Coordinates of C-alpha atoms and ligand atoms in Angstrom, one line a residue:
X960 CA 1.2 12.9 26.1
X961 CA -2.0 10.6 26.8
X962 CA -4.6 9.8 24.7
X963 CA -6.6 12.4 25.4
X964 CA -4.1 14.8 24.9
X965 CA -3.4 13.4 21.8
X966 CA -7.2 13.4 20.0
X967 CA -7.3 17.5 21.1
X968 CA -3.7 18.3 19.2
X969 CA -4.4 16.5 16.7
X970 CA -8.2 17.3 15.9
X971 CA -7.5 21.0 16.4
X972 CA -3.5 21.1 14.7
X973 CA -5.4 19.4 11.4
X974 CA -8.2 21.4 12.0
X975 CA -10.4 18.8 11.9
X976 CA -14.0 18.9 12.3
X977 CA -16.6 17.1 15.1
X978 CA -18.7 16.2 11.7
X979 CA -15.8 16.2 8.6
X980 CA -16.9 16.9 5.2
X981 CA -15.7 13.0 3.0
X982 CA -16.0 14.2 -0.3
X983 CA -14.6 16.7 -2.0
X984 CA -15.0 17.8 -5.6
X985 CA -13.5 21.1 -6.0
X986 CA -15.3 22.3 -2.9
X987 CA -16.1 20.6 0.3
X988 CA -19.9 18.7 -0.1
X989 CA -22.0 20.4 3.0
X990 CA -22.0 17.8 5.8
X991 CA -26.1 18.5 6.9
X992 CA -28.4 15.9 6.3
X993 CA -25.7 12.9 5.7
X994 CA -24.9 9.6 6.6
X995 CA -21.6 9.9 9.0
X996 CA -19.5 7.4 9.9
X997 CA -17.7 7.3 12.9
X998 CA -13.8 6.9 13.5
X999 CA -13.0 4.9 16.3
X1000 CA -9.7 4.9 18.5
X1001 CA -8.7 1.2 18.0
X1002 CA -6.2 1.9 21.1
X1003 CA -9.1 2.7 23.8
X1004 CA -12.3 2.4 21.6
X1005 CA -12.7 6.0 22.0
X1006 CA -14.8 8.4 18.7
X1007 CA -12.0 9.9 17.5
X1008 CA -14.4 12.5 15.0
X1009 CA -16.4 11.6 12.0
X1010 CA -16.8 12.1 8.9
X1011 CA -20.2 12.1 6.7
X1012 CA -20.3 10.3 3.4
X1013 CA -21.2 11.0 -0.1
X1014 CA -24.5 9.1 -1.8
X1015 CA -24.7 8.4 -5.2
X1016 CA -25.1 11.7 -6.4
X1017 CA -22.4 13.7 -5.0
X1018 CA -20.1 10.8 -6.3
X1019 CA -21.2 11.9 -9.2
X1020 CA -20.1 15.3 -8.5
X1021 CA -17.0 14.2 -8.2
X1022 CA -16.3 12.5 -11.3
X1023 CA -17.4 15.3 -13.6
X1024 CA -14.9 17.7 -11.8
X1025 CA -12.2 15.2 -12.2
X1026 CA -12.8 15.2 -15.8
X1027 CA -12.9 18.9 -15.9
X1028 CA -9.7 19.1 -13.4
X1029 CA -8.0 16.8 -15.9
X1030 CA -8.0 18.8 -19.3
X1031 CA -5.9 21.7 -17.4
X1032 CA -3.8 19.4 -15.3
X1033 CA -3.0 16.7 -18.2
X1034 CA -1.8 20.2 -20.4
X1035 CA 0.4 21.7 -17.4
X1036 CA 4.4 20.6 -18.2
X1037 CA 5.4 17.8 -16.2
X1038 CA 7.8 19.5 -14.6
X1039 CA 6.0 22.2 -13.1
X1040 CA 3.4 19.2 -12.2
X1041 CA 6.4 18.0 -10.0
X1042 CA 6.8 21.4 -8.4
X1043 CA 3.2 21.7 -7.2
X1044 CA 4.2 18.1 -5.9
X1045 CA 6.9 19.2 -3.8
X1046 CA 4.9 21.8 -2.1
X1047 CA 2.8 18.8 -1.4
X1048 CA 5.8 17.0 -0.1
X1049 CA 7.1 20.1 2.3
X1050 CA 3.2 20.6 3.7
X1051 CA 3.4 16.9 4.4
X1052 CA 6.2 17.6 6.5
X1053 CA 5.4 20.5 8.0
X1054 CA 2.7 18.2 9.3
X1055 CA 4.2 15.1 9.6
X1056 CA 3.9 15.0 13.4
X1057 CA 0.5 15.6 13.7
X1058 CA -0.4 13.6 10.5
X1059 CA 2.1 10.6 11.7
X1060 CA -0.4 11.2 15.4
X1061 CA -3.6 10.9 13.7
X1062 CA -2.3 7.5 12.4
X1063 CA -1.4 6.5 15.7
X1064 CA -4.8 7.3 16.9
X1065 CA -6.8 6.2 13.6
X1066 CA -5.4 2.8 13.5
X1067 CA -3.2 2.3 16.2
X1068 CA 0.3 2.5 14.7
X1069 CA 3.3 2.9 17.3
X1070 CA 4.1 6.7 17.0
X1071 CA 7.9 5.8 15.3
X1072 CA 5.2 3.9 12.4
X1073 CA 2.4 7.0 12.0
X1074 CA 5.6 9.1 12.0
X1075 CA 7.3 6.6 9.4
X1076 CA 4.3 6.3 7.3
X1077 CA 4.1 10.0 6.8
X1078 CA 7.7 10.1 5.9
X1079 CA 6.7 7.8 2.8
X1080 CA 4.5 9.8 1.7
X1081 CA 7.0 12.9 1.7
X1082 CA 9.4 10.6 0.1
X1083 CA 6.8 9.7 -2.8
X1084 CA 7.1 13.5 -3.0
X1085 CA 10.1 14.3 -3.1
X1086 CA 10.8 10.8 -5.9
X1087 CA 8.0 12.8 -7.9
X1088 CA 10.0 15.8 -8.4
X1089 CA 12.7 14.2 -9.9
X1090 CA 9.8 12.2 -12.2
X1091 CA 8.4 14.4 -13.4
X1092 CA 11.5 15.5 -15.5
X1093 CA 12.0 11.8 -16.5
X1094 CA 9.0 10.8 -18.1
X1095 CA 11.3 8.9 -21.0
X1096 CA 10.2 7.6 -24.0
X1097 CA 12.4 5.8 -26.4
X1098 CA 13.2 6.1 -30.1
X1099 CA 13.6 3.4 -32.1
X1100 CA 15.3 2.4 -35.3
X1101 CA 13.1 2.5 -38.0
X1102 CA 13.0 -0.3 -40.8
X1103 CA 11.6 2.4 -43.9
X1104 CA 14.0 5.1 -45.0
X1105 CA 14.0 8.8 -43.6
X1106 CA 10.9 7.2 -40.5
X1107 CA 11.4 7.9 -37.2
X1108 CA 10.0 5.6 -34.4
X1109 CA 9.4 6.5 -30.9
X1110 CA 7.5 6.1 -27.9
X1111 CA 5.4 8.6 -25.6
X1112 CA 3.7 8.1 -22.7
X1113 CA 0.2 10.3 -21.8
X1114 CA -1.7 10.2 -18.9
X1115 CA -4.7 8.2 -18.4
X1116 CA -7.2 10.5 -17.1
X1117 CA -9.5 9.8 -14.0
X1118 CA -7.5 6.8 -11.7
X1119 CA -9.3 5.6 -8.9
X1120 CA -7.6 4.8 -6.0
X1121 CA -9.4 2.4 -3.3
X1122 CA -6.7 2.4 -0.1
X1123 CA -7.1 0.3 3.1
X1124 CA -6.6 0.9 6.7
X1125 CA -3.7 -0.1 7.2
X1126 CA -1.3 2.4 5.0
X1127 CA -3.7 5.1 5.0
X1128 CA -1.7 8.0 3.8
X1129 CA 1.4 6.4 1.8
X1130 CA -0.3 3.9 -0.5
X1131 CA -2.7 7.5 -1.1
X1132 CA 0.1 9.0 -2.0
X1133 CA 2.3 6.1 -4.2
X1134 CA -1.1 6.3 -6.3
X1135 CA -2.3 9.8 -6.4
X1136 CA 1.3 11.6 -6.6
X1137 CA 3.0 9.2 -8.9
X1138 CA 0.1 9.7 -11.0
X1139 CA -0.7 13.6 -10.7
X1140 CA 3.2 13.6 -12.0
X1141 CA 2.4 11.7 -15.1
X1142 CA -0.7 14.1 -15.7
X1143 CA -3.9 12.1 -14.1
X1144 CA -6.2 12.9 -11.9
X1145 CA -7.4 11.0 -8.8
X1146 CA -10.6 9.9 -7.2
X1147 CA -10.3 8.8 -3.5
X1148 CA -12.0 5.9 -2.1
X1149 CA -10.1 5.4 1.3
X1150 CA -11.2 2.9 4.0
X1151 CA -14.1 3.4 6.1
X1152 CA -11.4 2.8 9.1
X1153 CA -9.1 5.9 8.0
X1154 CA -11.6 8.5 7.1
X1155 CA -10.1 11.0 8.9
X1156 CA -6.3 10.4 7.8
X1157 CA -8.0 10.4 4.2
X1158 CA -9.7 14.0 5.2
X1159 CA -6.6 15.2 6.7
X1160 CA -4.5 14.4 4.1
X1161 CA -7.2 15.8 1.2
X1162 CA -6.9 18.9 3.1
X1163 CA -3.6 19.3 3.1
X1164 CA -3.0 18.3 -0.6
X1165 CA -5.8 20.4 -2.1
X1166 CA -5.0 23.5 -0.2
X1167 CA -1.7 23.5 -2.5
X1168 CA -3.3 22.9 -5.7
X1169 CA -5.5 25.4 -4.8
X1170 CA -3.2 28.5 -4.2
X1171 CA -1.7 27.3 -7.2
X1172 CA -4.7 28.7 -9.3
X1173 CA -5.5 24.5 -10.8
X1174 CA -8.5 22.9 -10.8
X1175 CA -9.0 19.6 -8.3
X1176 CA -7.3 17.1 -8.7
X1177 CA -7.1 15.0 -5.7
X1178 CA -11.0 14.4 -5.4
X1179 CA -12.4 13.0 -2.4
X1180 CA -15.4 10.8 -2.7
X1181 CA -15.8 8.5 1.0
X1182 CA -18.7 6.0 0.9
X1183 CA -19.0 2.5 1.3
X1184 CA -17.4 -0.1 -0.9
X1185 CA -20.6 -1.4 -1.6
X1186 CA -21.9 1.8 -3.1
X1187 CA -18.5 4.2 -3.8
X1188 CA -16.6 1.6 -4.2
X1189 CA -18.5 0.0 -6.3
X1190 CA -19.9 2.7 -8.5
X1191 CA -15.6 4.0 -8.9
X1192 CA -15.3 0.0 -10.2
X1193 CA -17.9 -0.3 -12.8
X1194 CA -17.5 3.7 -13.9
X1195 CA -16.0 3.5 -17.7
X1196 CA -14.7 7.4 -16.5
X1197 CA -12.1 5.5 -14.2
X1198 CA -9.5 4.3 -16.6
X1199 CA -7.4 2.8 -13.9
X1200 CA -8.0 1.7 -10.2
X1201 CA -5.5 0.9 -8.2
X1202 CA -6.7 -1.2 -5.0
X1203 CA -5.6 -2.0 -2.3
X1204 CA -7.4 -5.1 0.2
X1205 CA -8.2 -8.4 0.2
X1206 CA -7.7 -11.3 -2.7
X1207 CA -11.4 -11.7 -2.2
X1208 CA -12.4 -8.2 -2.5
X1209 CA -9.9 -7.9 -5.3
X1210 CA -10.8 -10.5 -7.2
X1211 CA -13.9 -8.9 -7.6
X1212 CA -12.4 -5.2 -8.4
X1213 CA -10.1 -7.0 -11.1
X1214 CA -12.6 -8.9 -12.9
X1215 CA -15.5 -5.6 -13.1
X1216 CA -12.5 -3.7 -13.9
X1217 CA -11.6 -5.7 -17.2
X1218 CA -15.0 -6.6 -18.0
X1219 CA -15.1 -3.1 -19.3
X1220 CA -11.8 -2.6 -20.4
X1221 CA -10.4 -0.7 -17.6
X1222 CA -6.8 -1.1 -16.2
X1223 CA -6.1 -2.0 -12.8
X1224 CA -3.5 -2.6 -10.7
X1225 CA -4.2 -4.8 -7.7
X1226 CA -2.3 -5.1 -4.2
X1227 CA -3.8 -7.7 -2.6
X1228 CA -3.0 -10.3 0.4
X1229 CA 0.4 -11.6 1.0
X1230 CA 1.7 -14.9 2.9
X1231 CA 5.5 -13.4 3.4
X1232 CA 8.1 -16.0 4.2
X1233 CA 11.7 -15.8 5.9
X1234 CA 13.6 -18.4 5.6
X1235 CA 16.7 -18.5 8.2
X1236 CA 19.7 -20.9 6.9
X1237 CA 22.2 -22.3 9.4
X1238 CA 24.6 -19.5 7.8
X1239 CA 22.4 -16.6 9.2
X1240 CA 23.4 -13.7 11.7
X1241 CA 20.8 -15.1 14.5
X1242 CA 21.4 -11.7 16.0
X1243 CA 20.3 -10.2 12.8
X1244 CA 17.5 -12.6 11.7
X1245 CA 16.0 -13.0 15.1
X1246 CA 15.4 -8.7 15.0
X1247 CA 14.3 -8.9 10.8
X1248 CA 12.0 -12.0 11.7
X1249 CA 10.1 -10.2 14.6
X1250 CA 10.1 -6.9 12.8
X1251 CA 8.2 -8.4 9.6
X1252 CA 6.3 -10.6 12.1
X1253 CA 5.2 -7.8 14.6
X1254 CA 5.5 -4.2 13.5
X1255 CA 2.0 -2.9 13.0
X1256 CA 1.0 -5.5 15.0
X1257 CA 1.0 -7.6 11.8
X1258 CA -1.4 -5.6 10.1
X1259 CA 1.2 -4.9 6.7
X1260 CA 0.5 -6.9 3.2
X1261 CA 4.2 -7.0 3.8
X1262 CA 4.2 -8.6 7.2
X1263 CA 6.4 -11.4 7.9
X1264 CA 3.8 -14.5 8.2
X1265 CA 5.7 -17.5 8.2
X1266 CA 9.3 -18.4 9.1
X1267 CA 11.3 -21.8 7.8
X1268 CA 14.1 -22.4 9.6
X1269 CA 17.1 -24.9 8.9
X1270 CA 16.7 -28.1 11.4
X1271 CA 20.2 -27.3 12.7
X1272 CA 19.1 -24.3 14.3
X1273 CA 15.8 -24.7 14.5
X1274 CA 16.0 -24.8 18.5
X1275 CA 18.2 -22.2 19.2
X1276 CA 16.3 -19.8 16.6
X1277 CA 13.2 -20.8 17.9
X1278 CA 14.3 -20.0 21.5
X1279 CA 16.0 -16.7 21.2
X1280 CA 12.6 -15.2 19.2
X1281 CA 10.7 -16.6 22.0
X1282 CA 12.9 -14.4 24.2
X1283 CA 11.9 -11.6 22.0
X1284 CA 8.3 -12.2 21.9
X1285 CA 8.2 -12.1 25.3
X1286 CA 10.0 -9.0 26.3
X1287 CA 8.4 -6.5 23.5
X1288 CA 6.0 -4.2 24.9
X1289 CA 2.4 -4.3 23.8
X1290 CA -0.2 -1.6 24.7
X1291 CA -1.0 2.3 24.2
X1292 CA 0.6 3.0 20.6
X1293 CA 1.3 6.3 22.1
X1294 CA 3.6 5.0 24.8
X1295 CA 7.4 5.5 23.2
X1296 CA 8.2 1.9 24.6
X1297 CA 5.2 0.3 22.7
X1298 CA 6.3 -1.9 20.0
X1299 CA 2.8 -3.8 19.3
X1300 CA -0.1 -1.7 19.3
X1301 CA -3.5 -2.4 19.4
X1302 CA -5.8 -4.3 15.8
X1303 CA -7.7 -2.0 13.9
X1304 CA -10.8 -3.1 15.6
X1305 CA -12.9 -5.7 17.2
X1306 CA -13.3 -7.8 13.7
X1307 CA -9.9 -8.0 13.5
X1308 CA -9.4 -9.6 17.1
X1309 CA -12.3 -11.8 16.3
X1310 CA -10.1 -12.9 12.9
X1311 CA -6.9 -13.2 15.1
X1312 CA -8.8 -15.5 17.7
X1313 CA -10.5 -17.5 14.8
X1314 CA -7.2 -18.1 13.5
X1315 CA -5.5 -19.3 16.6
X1316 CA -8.0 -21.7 17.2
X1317 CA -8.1 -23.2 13.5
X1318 CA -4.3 -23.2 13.8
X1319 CA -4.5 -25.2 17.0
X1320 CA -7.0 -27.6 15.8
X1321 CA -4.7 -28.8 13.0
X1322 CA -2.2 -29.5 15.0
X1323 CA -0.6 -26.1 15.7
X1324 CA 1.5 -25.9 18.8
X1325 CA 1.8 -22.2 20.5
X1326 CA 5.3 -21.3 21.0
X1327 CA 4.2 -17.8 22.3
X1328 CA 1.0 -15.6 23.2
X1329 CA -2.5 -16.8 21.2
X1330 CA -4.2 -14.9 23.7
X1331 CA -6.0 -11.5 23.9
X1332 CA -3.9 -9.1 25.5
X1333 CA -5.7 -6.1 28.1
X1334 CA -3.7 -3.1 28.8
X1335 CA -4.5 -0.2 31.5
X1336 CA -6.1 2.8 30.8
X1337 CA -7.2 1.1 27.7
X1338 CA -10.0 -0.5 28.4
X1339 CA -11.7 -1.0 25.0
X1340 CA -8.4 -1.2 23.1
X1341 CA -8.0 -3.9 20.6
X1342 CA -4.9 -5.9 21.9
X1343 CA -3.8 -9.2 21.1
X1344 CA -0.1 -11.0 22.7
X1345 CA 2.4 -11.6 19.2
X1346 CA 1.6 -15.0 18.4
X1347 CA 4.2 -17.8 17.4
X1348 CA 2.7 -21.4 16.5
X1349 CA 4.7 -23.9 15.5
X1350 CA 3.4 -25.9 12.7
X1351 CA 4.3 -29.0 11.2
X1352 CA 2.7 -29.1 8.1
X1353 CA 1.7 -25.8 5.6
X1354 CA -1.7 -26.2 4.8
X1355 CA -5.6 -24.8 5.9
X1356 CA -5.0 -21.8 7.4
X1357 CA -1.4 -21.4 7.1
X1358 CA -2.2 -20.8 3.4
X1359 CA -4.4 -17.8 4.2
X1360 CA -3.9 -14.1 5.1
X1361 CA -4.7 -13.0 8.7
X1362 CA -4.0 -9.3 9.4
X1363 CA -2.9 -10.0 12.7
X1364 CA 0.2 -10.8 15.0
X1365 CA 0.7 -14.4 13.9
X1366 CA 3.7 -15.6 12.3
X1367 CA 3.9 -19.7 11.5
X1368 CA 7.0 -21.3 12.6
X1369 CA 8.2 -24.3 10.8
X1370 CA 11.5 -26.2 9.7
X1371 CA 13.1 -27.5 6.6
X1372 CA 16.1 -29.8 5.8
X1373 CA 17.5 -28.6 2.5
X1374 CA 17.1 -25.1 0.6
X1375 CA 15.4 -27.1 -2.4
X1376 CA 12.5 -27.9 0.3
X1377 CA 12.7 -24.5 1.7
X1378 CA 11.8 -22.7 -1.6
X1379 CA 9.4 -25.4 -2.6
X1380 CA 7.5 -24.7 0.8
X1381 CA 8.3 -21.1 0.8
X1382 CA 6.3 -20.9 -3.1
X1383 CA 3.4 -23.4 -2.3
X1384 CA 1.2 -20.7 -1.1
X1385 CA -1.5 -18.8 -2.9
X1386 CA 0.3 -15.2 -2.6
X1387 CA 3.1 -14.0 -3.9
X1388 CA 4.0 -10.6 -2.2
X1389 CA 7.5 -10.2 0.0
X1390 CA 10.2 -12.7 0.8
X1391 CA 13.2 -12.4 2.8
X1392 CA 16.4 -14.9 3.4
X1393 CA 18.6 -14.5 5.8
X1394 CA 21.9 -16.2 5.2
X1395 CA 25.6 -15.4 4.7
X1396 CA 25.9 -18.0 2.2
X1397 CA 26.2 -16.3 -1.2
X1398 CA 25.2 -19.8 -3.3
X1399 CA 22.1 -19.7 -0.8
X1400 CA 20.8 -16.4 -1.3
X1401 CA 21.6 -16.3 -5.5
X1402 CA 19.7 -19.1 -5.5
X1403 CA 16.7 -17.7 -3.3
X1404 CA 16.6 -14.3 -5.4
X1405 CA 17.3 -16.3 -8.7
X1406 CA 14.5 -17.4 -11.2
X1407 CA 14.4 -20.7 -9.5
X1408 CA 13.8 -18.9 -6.0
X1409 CA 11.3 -16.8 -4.1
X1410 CA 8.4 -16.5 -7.0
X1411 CA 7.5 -13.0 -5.1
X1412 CA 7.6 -9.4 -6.5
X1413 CA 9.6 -8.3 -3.2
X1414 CA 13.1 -10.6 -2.2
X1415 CA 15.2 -9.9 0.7
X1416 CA 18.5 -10.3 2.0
X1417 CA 19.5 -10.1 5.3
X1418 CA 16.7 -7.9 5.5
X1419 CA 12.7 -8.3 6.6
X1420 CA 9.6 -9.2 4.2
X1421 CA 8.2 -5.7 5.6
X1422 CA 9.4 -2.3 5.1
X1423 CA 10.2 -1.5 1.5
X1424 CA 11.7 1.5 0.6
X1425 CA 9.9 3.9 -1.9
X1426 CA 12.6 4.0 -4.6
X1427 CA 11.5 0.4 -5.8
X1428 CA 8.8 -1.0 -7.6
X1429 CA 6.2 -2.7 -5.0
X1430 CA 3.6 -5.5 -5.8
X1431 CA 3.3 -9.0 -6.2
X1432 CA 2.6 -12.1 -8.2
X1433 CA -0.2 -14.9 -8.0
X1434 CA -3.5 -14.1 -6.1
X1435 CA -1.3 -10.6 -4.5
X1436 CA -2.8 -9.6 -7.6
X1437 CA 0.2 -7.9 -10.1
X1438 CA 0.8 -4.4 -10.6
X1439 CA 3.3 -2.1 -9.4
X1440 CA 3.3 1.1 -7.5
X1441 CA 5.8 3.6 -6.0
X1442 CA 9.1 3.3 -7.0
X1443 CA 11.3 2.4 -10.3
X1444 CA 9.3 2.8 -13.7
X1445 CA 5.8 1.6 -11.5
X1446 CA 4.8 5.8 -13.2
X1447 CA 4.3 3.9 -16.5
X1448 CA 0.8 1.9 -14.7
X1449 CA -0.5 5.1 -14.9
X1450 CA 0.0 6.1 -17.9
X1451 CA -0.8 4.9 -22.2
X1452 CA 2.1 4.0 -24.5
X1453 CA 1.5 5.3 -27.4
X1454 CA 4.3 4.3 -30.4
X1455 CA 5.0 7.0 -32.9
X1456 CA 5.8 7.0 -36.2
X1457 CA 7.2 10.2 -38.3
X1458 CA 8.3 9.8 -42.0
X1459 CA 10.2 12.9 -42.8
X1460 CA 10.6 11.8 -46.4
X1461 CA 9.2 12.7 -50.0
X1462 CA 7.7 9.1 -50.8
X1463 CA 5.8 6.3 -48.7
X1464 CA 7.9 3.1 -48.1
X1465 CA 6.0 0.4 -46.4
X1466 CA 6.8 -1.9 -43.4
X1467 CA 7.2 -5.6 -43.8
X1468 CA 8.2 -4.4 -47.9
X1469 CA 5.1 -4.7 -48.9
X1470 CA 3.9 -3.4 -51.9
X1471 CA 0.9 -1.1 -52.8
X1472 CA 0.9 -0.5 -56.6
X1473 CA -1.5 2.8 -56.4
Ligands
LIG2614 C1 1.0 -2.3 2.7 O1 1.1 -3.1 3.7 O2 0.0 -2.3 1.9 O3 6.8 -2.3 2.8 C2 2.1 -1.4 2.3 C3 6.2 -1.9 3.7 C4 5.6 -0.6 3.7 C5 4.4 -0.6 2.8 C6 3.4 -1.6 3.1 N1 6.6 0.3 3.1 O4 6.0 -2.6 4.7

């Protein structure tokens, strides 16, 4: 299947639109007379569709039916929440090739990733079934005769979720499922480079909720960050956002949010590190190293961005992922054999090439590509060769994020210096060691070790599984979502306490002579 025969399956199995509604508040908003933003084919620059965006007032819209949609929901019993969840999960999978496609298209993930990324958001699904009949609280031990003590958790009401490009239907779903389980509500504010994955996936969600009889609960409001974004940020009605971007953007989001009291729960840039001992598999480093360095053509907050390796092999590592680097195919995402797409878009190769050169001019030494990358029958793709520089120092830009190909190589003499080096970075997201050594790797997943929210053995910095709890430390921002007990982000504590007997002892034995 080509390109072209891709956009028609696609647009016409999703039934998607020339012009696409981008908000959604119980019914569709009417597209005439809006501002539409177009959705670009990052693979050969082609206008995939488009989608028109709400103004102020329609976003306005939405949050008075999410209240509304949240007094029914919030009532409905949890476990019947996680069965109109798992009717979720099987449309997702009905659709998952031509939703995994749309991806592939949208963004320009490999069709094995727009397929895999789909099948996270079933397994979000399927994890929220199983919830939603496990929303524990405790009891405690009380201190005053015949007094109970326990612990319940409520929803929150409206949670706004602010997704980016790059995982533009799973993180959707970690937030909005996880939470519709624990009895919220979601507003959508997805980015304006996966409005139609956003629409798609609203679609498809909301049509099951729906024929269920409920009110909305997966609302839909597209719009720029500077107005949407913005207004979802500063709205008291939004009792938690969850975003997903930048540190700088996040920053931002975190500090309006908590100016008013809100919750948030932030998922911001990572600077993920392998280190690769002189115990490691090679075979089996050399494959998790370029997997965290190149899948999505380095486009994941989990993406492998630097790699220290151990002096004694530092040649022979270095050598045998050159090998690699050199033989992966990089091109059409919908070619089977692709394993490096294109960049989201022409910013992003702008940011790649900006970062080469700063990388170079202190002192960086290319090991492999740094170069644009063209690719036939693609003219106006985004394409960039998987980069490997060699550093010998970590500073300037090696401390930043670049969502691109470009993975910092660099050696270390002991495993004290390779944690130190590993740590002394702003972000605190994924980490991976590879090593047989068992006093190595205790030590790299041990309180003295990696300082991230995601370790790894013998496995790469990227692709985490749904069961646990994803997020990081430092400027990544804190939070979890997904997996583990990540549900309780999305939901109030609140700490009980019955007496069941005929008098009124006091805590602490305090007396009260009335
Ligand atoms: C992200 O990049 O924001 O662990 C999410 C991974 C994926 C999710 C990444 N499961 O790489």
């Amino acid at each position: 299947m080509n390109l072209k025969e891709a956009k028609k399956k696609v647009l016409e199995g999703l039934e998607l639109q020339e012009v696409n509604s981008g908000v959604y508040f119980g019914e569709w908003m009417k597209v005439q007379g809006k501002d539409v933003v177009e959705s670009i084919c990052p693979a050969d620059g082609h206008v995939l569709g488009s989608v028109a965006q709400g103004t102020e007032e329609d976003y306005e819209k939405v949050m008075i039916a999410a209240e509304d949609a949240y007094k029914v929901w919030s009532r409905v019993p949890a476990p019947r929440r996680g069965e109109i969840i798992r009717e979720i999960g099987s449309e997702l999978f009905k659709n998952k090739e031509l939703l995994g496609l749309l991806i592939t298209l949208e963004v320009g993930k490999t069709v094995t990733e727009g397929a895999g990324e789909i099948q996270e958001a079933i397994d979000i699904a399927n994890f929220c079934v199983g919830l939603s009949r496990q929303l524990y609280g405790l009891t405690i031990a009380s201190e005053r005769p015949e007094h109970r003590l326990m612990e319940q958790w409520h929803p929150l009401g409206t949670i706004g979720v602010i997704t980016s490009f790059n995982f533009p239907a799973a993180v959707w779903a970690w937030n909005a499922l996880i939470a519709a389980a624990v009895g919220n509500v979601t507003v959508w504010k997805p980015s304006s480079s996966a409005l139609l994955t956003a629409v798609a996936v609203s679609h498809i969600a909301n049509r099951v909720v729906k024929r269920n009889g409920l009110p909305p609960i997966f609302l839909l409001s597209c719009g720029s960050g500077r107005t949407v974004g913005n207004l979802l940020v500063n709205d008291k009605r939004a009792a938690l956002i969850s975003f997903t971007g930048s540190t700088a953007t996040g920053r931002r989001v975190g500090e309006q949010t908590a100016a008013r009291f809100g919750k948030s729960i932030l998922e911001l840039g990572g600077n993920n590190c392998a280190v690769v001992t002189p115990d490691a598999d090679i075979d089996l480093a050399v494959k998790g190293v370029a997997f965290g360095a190149m899948a999505t053509a380095g486009q994941r907050c989990t993406s492998t961005r630097r790699v220290l390796i151990h002096s004694s092999i530092y040649d022979n590592f270095v050598s045998r992922l050159q090998k690699v680097y050199g033989s992966v195919n990089i091109g059409n995402p919908m070619n089977p054999h692709t394993v490096v797409g294109p960049l989201v878009d022409a910013g992003a190769v702008e940011d790649f090439k900006s970062t080469v050169a700063k990388a170079q001019k202190q002192g960086g030494r290319i090991l492999h590509g740094g170069l644009l990358f063209s690719v036939e029958g693609c003219k106006d793709g985004c394409y960039v060769s998987p980069t490997m520089i060699e550093m010998e120092k970590q500073d300037g830009i090696v401390l930043e994020e670049t969502f691109a190909p470009i993975l910092y190589v660099m050696k270390y003499e002991s495993i004290d210096d390779a944690i130190a080096t590993h740590n002394a970075v702003p972000q605190g997201l994924s980490s991976a060691i590879f090593s047989n050594n068992i006093r190595e790797t205790e030590y790299f997943i041990s309180a003295a070790g990696s300082d991230c929210g995601i370790v790894n053995v013998n496995t790469s910095s990227a692709g985490a599984e749904i069961g646990g709890a994803f997020g990081g430390e430092k400027e990544t921002g804190g939070g979890r979502e997904s997996g583990s007990d990540s549900w309780k982000y999305y939901a109030r504590r609140q700490t009980v306490t019955i007496n069941y007997g005929k008098d009124i002892p006091l805590s602490q034995g305090v007396e009260f002579p009335v």
